mmCIF file of C-alpha atoms in Angstrom:
data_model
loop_
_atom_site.group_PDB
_atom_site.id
_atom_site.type_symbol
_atom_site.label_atom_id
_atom_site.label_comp_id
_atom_site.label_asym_id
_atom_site.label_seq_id
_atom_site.Cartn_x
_atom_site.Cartn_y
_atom_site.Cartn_z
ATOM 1 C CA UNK A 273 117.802 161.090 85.436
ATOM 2 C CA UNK A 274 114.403 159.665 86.539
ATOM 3 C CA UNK A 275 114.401 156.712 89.140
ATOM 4 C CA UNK A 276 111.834 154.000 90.037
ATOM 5 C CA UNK A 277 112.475 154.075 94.343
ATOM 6 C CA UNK A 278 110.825 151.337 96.053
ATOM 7 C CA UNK A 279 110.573 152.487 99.785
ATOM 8 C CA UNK A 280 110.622 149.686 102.356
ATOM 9 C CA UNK A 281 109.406 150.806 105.592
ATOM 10 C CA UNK A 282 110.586 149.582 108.922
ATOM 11 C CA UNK A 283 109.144 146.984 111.383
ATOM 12 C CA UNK A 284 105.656 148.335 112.976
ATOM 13 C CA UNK A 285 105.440 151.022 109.976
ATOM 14 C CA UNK A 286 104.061 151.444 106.867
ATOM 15 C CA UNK A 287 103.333 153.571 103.567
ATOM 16 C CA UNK A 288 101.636 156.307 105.806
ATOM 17 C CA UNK A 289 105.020 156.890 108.340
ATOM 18 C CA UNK A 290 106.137 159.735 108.301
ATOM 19 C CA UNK A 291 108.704 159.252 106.372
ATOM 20 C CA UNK A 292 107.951 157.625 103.523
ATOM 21 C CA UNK A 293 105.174 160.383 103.521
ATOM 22 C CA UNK A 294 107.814 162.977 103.426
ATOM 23 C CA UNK A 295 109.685 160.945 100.462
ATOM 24 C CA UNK A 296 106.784 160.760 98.314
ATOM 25 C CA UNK A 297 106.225 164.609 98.649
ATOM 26 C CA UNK A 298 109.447 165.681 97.472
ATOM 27 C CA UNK A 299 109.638 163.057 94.884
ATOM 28 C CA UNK A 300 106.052 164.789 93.690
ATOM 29 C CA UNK A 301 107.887 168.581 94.190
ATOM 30 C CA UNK A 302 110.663 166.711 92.231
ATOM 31 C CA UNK A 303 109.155 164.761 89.635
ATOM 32 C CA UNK A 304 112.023 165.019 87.216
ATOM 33 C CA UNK A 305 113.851 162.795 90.058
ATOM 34 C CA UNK A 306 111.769 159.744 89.745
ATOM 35 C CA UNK A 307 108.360 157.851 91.108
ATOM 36 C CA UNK A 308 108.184 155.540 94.478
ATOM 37 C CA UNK A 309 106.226 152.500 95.188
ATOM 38 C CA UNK A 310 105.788 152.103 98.564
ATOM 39 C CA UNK A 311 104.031 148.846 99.480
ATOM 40 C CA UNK A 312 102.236 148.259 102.658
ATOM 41 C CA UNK A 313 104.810 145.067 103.591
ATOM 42 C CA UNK A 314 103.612 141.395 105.325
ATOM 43 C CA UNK A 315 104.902 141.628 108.993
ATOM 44 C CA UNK A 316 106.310 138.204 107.872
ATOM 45 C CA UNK A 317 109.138 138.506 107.090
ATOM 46 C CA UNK A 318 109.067 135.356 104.554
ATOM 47 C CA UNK A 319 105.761 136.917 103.232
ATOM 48 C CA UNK A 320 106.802 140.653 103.115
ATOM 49 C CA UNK A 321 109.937 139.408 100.685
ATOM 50 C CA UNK A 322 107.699 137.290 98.385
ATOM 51 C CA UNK A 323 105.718 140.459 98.059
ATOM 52 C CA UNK A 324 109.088 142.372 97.439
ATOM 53 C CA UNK A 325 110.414 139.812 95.040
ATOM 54 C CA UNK A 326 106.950 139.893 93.139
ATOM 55 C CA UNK A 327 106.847 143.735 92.678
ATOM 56 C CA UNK A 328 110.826 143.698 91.664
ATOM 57 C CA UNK A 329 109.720 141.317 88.759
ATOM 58 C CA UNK A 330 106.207 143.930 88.087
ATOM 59 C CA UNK A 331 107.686 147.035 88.477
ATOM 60 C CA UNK A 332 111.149 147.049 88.080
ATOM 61 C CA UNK A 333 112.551 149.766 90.288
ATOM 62 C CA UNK A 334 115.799 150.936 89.577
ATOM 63 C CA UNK A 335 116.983 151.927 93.284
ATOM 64 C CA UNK A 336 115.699 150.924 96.762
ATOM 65 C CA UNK A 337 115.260 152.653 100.289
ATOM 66 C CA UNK A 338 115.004 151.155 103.221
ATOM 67 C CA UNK A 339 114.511 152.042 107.195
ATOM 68 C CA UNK A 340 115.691 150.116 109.667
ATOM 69 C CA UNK A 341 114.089 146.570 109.198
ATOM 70 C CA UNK A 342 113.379 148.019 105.714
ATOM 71 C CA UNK A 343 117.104 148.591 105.278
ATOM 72 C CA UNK A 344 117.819 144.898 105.723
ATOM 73 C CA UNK A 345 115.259 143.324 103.216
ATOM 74 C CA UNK A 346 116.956 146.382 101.128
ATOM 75 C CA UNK A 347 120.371 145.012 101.775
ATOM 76 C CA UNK A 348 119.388 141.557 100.770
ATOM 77 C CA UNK A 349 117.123 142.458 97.589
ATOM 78 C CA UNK A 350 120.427 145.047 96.612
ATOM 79 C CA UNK A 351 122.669 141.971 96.070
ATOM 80 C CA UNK A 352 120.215 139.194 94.466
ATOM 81 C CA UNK A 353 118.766 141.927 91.809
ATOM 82 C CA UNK A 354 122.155 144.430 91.450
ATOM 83 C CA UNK A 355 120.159 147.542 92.500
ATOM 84 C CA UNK A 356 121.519 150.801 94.524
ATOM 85 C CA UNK A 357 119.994 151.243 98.203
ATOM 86 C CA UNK A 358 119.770 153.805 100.639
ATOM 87 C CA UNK A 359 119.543 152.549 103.616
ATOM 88 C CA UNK A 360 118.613 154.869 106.797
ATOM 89 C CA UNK A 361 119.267 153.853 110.222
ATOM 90 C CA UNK A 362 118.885 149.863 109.099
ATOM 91 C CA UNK A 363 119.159 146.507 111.214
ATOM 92 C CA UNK A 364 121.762 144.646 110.676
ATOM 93 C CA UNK A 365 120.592 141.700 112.865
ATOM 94 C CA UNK A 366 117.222 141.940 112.820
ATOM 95 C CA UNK A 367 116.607 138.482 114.530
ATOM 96 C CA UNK A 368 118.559 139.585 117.630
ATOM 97 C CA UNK A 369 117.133 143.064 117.543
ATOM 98 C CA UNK A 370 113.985 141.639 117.648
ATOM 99 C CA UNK A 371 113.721 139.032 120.505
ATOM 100 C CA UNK A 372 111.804 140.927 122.697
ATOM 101 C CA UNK A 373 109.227 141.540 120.727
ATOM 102 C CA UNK A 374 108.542 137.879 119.929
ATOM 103 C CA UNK A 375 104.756 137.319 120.842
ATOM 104 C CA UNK A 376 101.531 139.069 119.940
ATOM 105 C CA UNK A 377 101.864 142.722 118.084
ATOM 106 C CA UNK A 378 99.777 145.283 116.799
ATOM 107 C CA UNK A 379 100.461 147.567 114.039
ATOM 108 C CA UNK A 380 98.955 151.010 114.658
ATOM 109 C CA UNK A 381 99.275 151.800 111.204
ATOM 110 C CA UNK A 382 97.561 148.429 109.593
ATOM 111 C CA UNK A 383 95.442 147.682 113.107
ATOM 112 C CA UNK A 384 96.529 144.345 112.194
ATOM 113 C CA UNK A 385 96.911 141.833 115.134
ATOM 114 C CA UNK A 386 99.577 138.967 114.459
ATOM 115 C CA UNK A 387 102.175 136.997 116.192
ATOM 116 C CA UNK A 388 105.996 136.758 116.028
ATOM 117 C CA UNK A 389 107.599 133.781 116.466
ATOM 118 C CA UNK A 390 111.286 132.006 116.657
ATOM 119 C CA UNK A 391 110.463 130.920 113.121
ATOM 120 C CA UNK A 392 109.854 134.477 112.251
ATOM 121 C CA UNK A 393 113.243 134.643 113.384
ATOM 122 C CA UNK A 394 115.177 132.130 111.387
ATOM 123 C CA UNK A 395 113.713 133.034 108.201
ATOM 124 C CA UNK A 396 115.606 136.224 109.076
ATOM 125 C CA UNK A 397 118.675 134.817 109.300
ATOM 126 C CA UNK A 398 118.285 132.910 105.625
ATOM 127 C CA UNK A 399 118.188 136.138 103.938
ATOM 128 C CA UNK A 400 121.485 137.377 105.110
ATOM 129 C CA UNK A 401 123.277 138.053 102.014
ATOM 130 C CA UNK A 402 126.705 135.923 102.347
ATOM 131 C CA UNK A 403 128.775 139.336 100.937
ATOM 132 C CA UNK A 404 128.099 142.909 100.485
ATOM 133 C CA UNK A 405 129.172 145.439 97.040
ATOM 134 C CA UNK A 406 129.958 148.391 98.885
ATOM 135 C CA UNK A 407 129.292 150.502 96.267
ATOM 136 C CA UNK A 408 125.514 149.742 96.413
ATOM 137 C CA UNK A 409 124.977 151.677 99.472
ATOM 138 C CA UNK A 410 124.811 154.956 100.667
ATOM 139 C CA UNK A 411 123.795 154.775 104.398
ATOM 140 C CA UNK A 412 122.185 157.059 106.744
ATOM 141 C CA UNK A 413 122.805 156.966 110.367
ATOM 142 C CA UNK A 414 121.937 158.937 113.433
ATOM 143 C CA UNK A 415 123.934 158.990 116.458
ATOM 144 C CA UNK A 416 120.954 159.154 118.666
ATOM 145 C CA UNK A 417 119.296 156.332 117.557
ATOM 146 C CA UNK A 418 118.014 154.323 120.608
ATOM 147 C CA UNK A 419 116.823 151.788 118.692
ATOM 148 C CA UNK A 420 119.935 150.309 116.585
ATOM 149 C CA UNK A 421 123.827 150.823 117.499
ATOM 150 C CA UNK A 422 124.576 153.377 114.804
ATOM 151 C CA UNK A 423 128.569 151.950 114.782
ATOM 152 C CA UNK A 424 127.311 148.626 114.340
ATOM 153 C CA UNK A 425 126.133 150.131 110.524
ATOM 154 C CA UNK A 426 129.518 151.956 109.782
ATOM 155 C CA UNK A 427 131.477 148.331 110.796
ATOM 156 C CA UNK A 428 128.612 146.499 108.729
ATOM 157 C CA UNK A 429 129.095 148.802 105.511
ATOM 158 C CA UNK A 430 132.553 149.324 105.796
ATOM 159 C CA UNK A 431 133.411 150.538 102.526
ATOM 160 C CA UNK A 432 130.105 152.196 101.393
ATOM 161 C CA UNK A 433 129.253 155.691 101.046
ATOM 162 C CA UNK A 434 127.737 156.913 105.114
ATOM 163 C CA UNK A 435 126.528 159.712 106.012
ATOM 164 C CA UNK A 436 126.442 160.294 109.974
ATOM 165 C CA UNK A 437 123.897 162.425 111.073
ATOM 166 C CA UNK A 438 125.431 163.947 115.022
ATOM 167 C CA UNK A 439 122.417 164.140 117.461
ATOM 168 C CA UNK A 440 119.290 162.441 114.672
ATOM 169 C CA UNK A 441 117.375 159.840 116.257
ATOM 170 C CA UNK A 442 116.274 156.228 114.462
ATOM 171 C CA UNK A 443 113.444 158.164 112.313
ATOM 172 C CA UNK A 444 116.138 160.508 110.684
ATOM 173 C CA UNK A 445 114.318 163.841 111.374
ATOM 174 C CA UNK A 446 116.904 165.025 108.881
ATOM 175 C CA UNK A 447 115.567 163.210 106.117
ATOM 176 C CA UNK A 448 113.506 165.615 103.627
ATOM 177 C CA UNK A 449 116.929 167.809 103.326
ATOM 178 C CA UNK A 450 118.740 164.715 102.862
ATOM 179 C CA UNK A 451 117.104 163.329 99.849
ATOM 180 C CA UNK A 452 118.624 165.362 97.099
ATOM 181 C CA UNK A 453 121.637 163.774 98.605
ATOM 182 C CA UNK A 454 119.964 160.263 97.530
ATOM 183 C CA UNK A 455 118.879 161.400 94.250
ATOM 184 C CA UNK A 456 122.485 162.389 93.823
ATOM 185 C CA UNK A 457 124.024 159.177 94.843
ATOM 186 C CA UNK A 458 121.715 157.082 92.976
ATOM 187 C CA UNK A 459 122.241 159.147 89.462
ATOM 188 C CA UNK A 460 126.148 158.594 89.800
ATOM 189 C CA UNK A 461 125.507 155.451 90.467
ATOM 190 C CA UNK A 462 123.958 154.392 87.537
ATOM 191 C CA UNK A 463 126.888 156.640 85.438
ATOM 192 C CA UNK A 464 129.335 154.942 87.150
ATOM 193 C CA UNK A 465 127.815 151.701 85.733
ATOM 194 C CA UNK A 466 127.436 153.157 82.429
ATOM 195 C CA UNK A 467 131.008 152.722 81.666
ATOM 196 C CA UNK A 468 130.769 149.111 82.877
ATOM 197 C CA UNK A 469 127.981 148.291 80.721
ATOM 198 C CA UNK A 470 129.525 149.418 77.488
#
């Protein structure tokens, strides 16, 4: 069954990290399994989901992926437009996870200089989804990440399909064997709605 993916990196990333890199390769090596768009995303985070919502309505991808900050704009998008997502190592509260980074940034994959501020912050906050499917998610964790509390995830998702991944870090270094595993999940997905539908 081929898929549409639409990758969503993480905060300070882009279409050039390593691992949407790596997910682009094997979906070439694969291409039975399905394309990826991977945008380059606003580090806005009101701007980088009018660019999502935009290329939903364009493109019409049929699953999502999303790391870390990437995971939660997943999260959100998953519920308003009914659409499977892997997440890997996401944030679940992005606007306390990032409060020290409030201030001036530079991404080293962009160059781009911008600021963060508190308003950054509460836009954040308003795209929270109020409930979660469970079934929409298979999740990817790694209990080394020192980035994000990988239990906070398995409380968060409670229900969904998780994958724990003993002694992987926040990047996932696991990730190129694990995406037949996604392929997988997303397929059944979609045949488990077929029923539904008819």
């Amino acid at each position: 069954m081929s898929q549409r993916y639409l990758y969503l990196h993480g905060f300070q990333s882009g279409p050039q990290s390593l691992k949407a890199r790596e997910t682009a390769a094997w979906l070439q090596q694969h291409p039975a399994a399905g394309q990826l768009l991977c945008p380059q995303l606003s580090p806005y985070p009101a701007q980088a989901m009018q660019q999502l919502q935009l290329l939903i309505a364009q493109q019409q991808p049929t699953a999502l992926i999303g790391s870390s900050l990437g995971g939660f704009y997943a999260t959100a998008l998953a519920e308003q437009h009914r659409l499977p997502a892997v997440l890997i190592n996401p944030a679940i509260w992005p606007e306390r996870e990032l409060q020290h980074f409030l201030g001036p940034l530079h991404n080293p994959y962009t160059g781009e200089h911008y600021r963060l501020g508190r308003e950054h912050m509460q836009q954040l906050v308003a795209m929270r989804p109020a409930r979660l499917t469970p079934a929409r998610y298979y999740l990817l964790l790694g209990t080394a990440d020192a980035v994000l509390d990988w239990r906070e995830a398995v409380r968060h998702y409670a229900g969904a399909s998780q994958l724990v991944q003993s002694g992987d870090d926040h990047r996932l270094q696991a990730w190129p064997q694990l995406l037949p595993g996604v392929a997988r999940f997303v397929d059944d997905y979609y045949r488990r709605q077929a029923p539904a539908a008819g």
